[in-house]
């Protein structure tokens, strides 16, 4: 029986699939996206399709910031109003965003809630997988402490791989991290980026051209799965649905025993730093 005391709080950059985040016990706090003087709340009043069109057509370099404190407080208030007393707060890497620290600070204003912030040291769907796992455990009726223990375990067994057609958006957004060494390399060099143990971007592989880059990314996924019997996969995109579909079809044929498979899009706040054409693959090992 579902544990009706426990809720999940996520930030919009965790890219939790719609079929999961629409569950009653979820709350999302939006990142801020700015186009010049125009201010948007990620996935609230700007969706990915609209964002990428603006990115391509407007002569502005967008920026992002962590969620406003009022949005974090509002999320906690909404959960209290719905009767929740315990909150699993899933946040993208503290190495890339101050969101996890902000949520911890604002949680102190709500002593009626027991809040545990989990810094996934990851980004996008790899962070979202932690929220998915938490939702499964809530629906299985597990107690709060057991949910936290299991989510923290699988967080360490979750990887993300991003194919980025160009590095210029990472450079412009200041999120280049350990990928900086690739800037100025061969023009057709296509990097595959992941997050290291500190939650910082690093180039896990590189190839010349998209086809070879995708091939390397598929090999990285295969290496990550290894001999695992229970695992989840996701393929997400930033204005590149056809490539997402191609990779998804290959995965479904290659891994018929996958537990859960998700498709989705990449949030505008992440798209600011990666640009259009991005493909992300998340791998969560449950074993």
PDB file of C-alpha atoms in Angstrom, residues 4-112:
ATOM      1  CA  UNK A   4       0.768   8.549   1.957  1.00  0.00           C
ATOM      2  CA  UNK A   5       3.118  10.473   4.228  1.00  0.00           C
ATOM      3  CA  UNK A   6       6.086  10.626   1.844  1.00  0.00           C
ATOM      4  CA  UNK A   7       6.397  13.065  -1.050  1.00  0.00           C
ATOM      5  CA  UNK A   8       9.061  13.728  -3.675  1.00  0.00           C
ATOM      6  CA  UNK A   9      10.391  17.191  -4.429  1.00  0.00           C
ATOM      7  CA  UNK A  10      12.441  17.629  -7.601  1.00  0.00           C
ATOM      8  CA  UNK A  11      14.000  20.483  -9.528  1.00  0.00           C
ATOM      9  CA  UNK A  12      13.066  20.982 -13.162  1.00  0.00           C
ATOM     10  CA  UNK A  13      16.546  20.018 -14.404  1.00  0.00           C
ATOM     11  CA  UNK A  14      16.042  16.453 -13.180  1.00  0.00           C
ATOM     12  CA  UNK A  15      13.834  15.895 -16.250  1.00  0.00           C
ATOM     13  CA  UNK A  16      11.463  13.462 -14.529  1.00  0.00           C
ATOM     14  CA  UNK A  17       9.183  11.921 -17.197  1.00  0.00           C
ATOM     15  CA  UNK A  18       5.653  13.346 -17.286  1.00  0.00           C
ATOM     16  CA  UNK A  19       4.029  10.031 -16.465  1.00  0.00           C
ATOM     17  CA  UNK A  20       5.933  10.020 -13.168  1.00  0.00           C
ATOM     18  CA  UNK A  21       6.022  13.677 -12.164  1.00  0.00           C
ATOM     19  CA  UNK A  22       2.246  14.007 -12.591  1.00  0.00           C
ATOM     20  CA  UNK A  23       1.698  11.705  -9.613  1.00  0.00           C
ATOM     21  CA  UNK A  24      -0.022  13.327  -6.642  1.00  0.00           C
ATOM     22  CA  UNK A  25       2.942  13.101  -4.286  1.00  0.00           C
ATOM     23  CA  UNK A  26       5.312  15.052  -6.571  1.00  0.00           C
ATOM     24  CA  UNK A  27       6.225  18.732  -6.470  1.00  0.00           C
ATOM     25  CA  UNK A  28       8.613  20.445  -8.881  1.00  0.00           C
ATOM     26  CA  UNK A  29      10.617  23.610  -8.305  1.00  0.00           C
ATOM     27  CA  UNK A  30      11.482  25.423 -11.547  1.00  0.00           C
ATOM     28  CA  UNK A  31      14.859  26.800 -12.480  1.00  0.00           C
ATOM     29  CA  UNK A  32      14.934  30.316 -13.891  1.00  0.00           C
ATOM     30  CA  UNK A  33      15.629  30.939 -17.585  1.00  0.00           C
ATOM     31  CA  UNK A  34      16.380  34.425 -18.927  1.00  0.00           C
ATOM     32  CA  UNK A  35      16.319  35.753 -22.489  1.00  0.00           C
ATOM     33  CA  UNK A  36      17.564  39.274 -22.013  1.00  0.00           C
ATOM     34  CA  UNK A  37      14.965  40.978 -19.804  1.00  0.00           C
ATOM     35  CA  UNK A  38      12.454  38.155 -20.288  1.00  0.00           C
ATOM     36  CA  UNK A  39      12.205  35.845 -17.277  1.00  0.00           C
ATOM     37  CA  UNK A  40      10.771  32.333 -17.442  1.00  0.00           C
ATOM     38  CA  UNK A  41      10.210  29.481 -15.032  1.00  0.00           C
ATOM     39  CA  UNK A  42      11.593  26.266 -16.491  1.00  0.00           C
ATOM     40  CA  UNK A  43       8.833  23.869 -17.578  1.00  0.00           C
ATOM     41  CA  UNK A  44       6.172  26.190 -16.099  1.00  0.00           C
ATOM     42  CA  UNK A  45       5.782  29.003 -18.612  1.00  0.00           C
ATOM     43  CA  UNK A  46       8.390  27.877 -21.124  1.00  0.00           C
ATOM     44  CA  UNK A  47       8.483  24.347 -22.533  1.00  0.00           C
ATOM     45  CA  UNK A  48      11.404  22.761 -24.421  1.00  0.00           C
ATOM     46  CA  UNK A  49       9.994  23.198 -27.941  1.00  0.00           C
ATOM     47  CA  UNK A  50       9.354  26.895 -27.413  1.00  0.00           C
ATOM     48  CA  UNK A  51      12.736  27.366 -25.762  1.00  0.00           C
ATOM     49  CA  UNK A  52      14.752  25.792 -28.580  1.00  0.00           C
ATOM     50  CA  UNK A  53      12.895  27.848 -31.181  1.00  0.00           C
ATOM     51  CA  UNK A  54      13.757  31.019 -29.273  1.00  0.00           C
ATOM     52  CA  UNK A  55      17.358  29.867 -28.958  1.00  0.00           C
ATOM     53  CA  UNK A  56      17.645  29.481 -32.727  1.00  0.00           C
ATOM     54  CA  UNK A  57      15.704  32.574 -33.807  1.00  0.00           C
ATOM     55  CA  UNK A  58      16.527  35.250 -31.235  1.00  0.00           C
ATOM     56  CA  UNK A  59      19.901  36.948 -31.167  1.00  0.00           C
ATOM     57  CA  UNK A  60      20.239  36.579 -27.417  1.00  0.00           C
ATOM     58  CA  UNK A  61      22.387  34.348 -25.232  1.00  0.00           C
ATOM     59  CA  UNK A  62      20.066  32.907 -22.559  1.00  0.00           C
ATOM     60  CA  UNK A  63      21.148  32.426 -18.975  1.00  0.00           C
ATOM     61  CA  UNK A  64      19.874  30.452 -16.004  1.00  0.00           C
ATOM     62  CA  UNK A  65      19.751  30.681 -12.234  1.00  0.00           C
ATOM     63  CA  UNK A  66      18.740  28.391  -9.400  1.00  0.00           C
ATOM     64  CA  UNK A  67      15.099  28.432  -8.251  1.00  0.00           C
ATOM     65  CA  UNK A  68      13.838  31.452  -6.362  1.00  0.00           C
ATOM     66  CA  UNK A  69      13.379  30.876  -2.652  1.00  0.00           C
ATOM     67  CA  UNK A  70       9.683  31.675  -2.960  1.00  0.00           C
ATOM     68  CA  UNK A  71       9.223  28.743  -5.353  1.00  0.00           C
ATOM     69  CA  UNK A  72      10.963  26.358  -2.942  1.00  0.00           C
ATOM     70  CA  UNK A  73       8.820  27.584  -0.043  1.00  0.00           C
ATOM     71  CA  UNK A  74       5.674  27.315  -2.155  1.00  0.00           C
ATOM     72  CA  UNK A  75       6.508  23.705  -3.013  1.00  0.00           C
ATOM     73  CA  UNK A  76       6.875  22.804   0.674  1.00  0.00           C
ATOM     74  CA  UNK A  77       3.635  24.627   1.505  1.00  0.00           C
ATOM     75  CA  UNK A  78       1.790  22.734  -1.238  1.00  0.00           C
ATOM     76  CA  UNK A  79       2.988  19.395   0.164  1.00  0.00           C
ATOM     77  CA  UNK A  80       1.951  20.346   3.702  1.00  0.00           C
ATOM     78  CA  UNK A  81      -1.480  21.375   2.414  1.00  0.00           C
ATOM     79  CA  UNK A  82      -1.871  17.937   0.843  1.00  0.00           C
ATOM     80  CA  UNK A  83      -1.007  16.213   4.118  1.00  0.00           C
ATOM     81  CA  UNK A  84       2.584  15.111   3.539  1.00  0.00           C
ATOM     82  CA  UNK A  85       5.012  15.047   6.450  1.00  0.00           C
ATOM     83  CA  UNK A  86       8.174  13.591   4.892  1.00  0.00           C
ATOM     84  CA  UNK A  87       9.950  14.758   1.747  1.00  0.00           C
ATOM     85  CA  UNK A  88      12.602  13.136  -0.420  1.00  0.00           C
ATOM     86  CA  UNK A  89      14.171  16.117  -2.197  1.00  0.00           C
ATOM     87  CA  UNK A  90      16.016  15.085  -5.354  1.00  0.00           C
ATOM     88  CA  UNK A  91      18.426  17.703  -6.723  1.00  0.00           C
ATOM     89  CA  UNK A  92      20.853  17.911  -9.601  1.00  0.00           C
ATOM     90  CA  UNK A  93      24.561  17.957  -8.849  1.00  0.00           C
ATOM     91  CA  UNK A  94      25.804  20.510  -6.324  1.00  0.00           C
ATOM     92  CA  UNK A  95      28.866  20.694  -8.566  1.00  0.00           C
ATOM     93  CA  UNK A  96      26.723  22.346 -11.246  1.00  0.00           C
ATOM     94  CA  UNK A  97      24.019  24.154  -9.278  1.00  0.00           C
ATOM     95  CA  UNK A  98      23.337  25.638  -5.866  1.00  0.00           C
ATOM     96  CA  UNK A  99      19.831  24.139  -5.803  1.00  0.00           C
ATOM     97  CA  UNK A 100      20.542  21.336  -3.301  1.00  0.00           C
ATOM     98  CA  UNK A 101      22.002  23.818  -0.809  1.00  0.00           C
ATOM     99  CA  UNK A 102      19.060  26.195  -1.314  1.00  0.00           C
ATOM    100  CA  UNK A 103      16.518  23.450  -0.676  1.00  0.00           C
ATOM    101  CA  UNK A 104      18.314  22.481   2.543  1.00  0.00           C
ATOM    102  CA  UNK A 105      18.254  26.093   3.737  1.00  0.00           C
ATOM    103  CA  UNK A 106      14.568  26.640   3.008  1.00  0.00           C
ATOM    104  CA  UNK A 107      13.615  23.265   4.484  1.00  0.00           C
ATOM    105  CA  UNK A 108      14.682  24.627   7.886  1.00  0.00           C
ATOM    106  CA  UNK A 109      11.711  27.011   7.735  1.00  0.00           C
ATOM    107  CA  UNK A 110       9.326  24.028   7.780  1.00  0.00           C
ATOM    108  CA  UNK A 111       9.975  22.101  11.025  1.00  0.00           C
ATOM    109  CA  UNK A 112       6.716  20.207  10.507  1.00  0.00           C
TER     110      UNK A 112
END
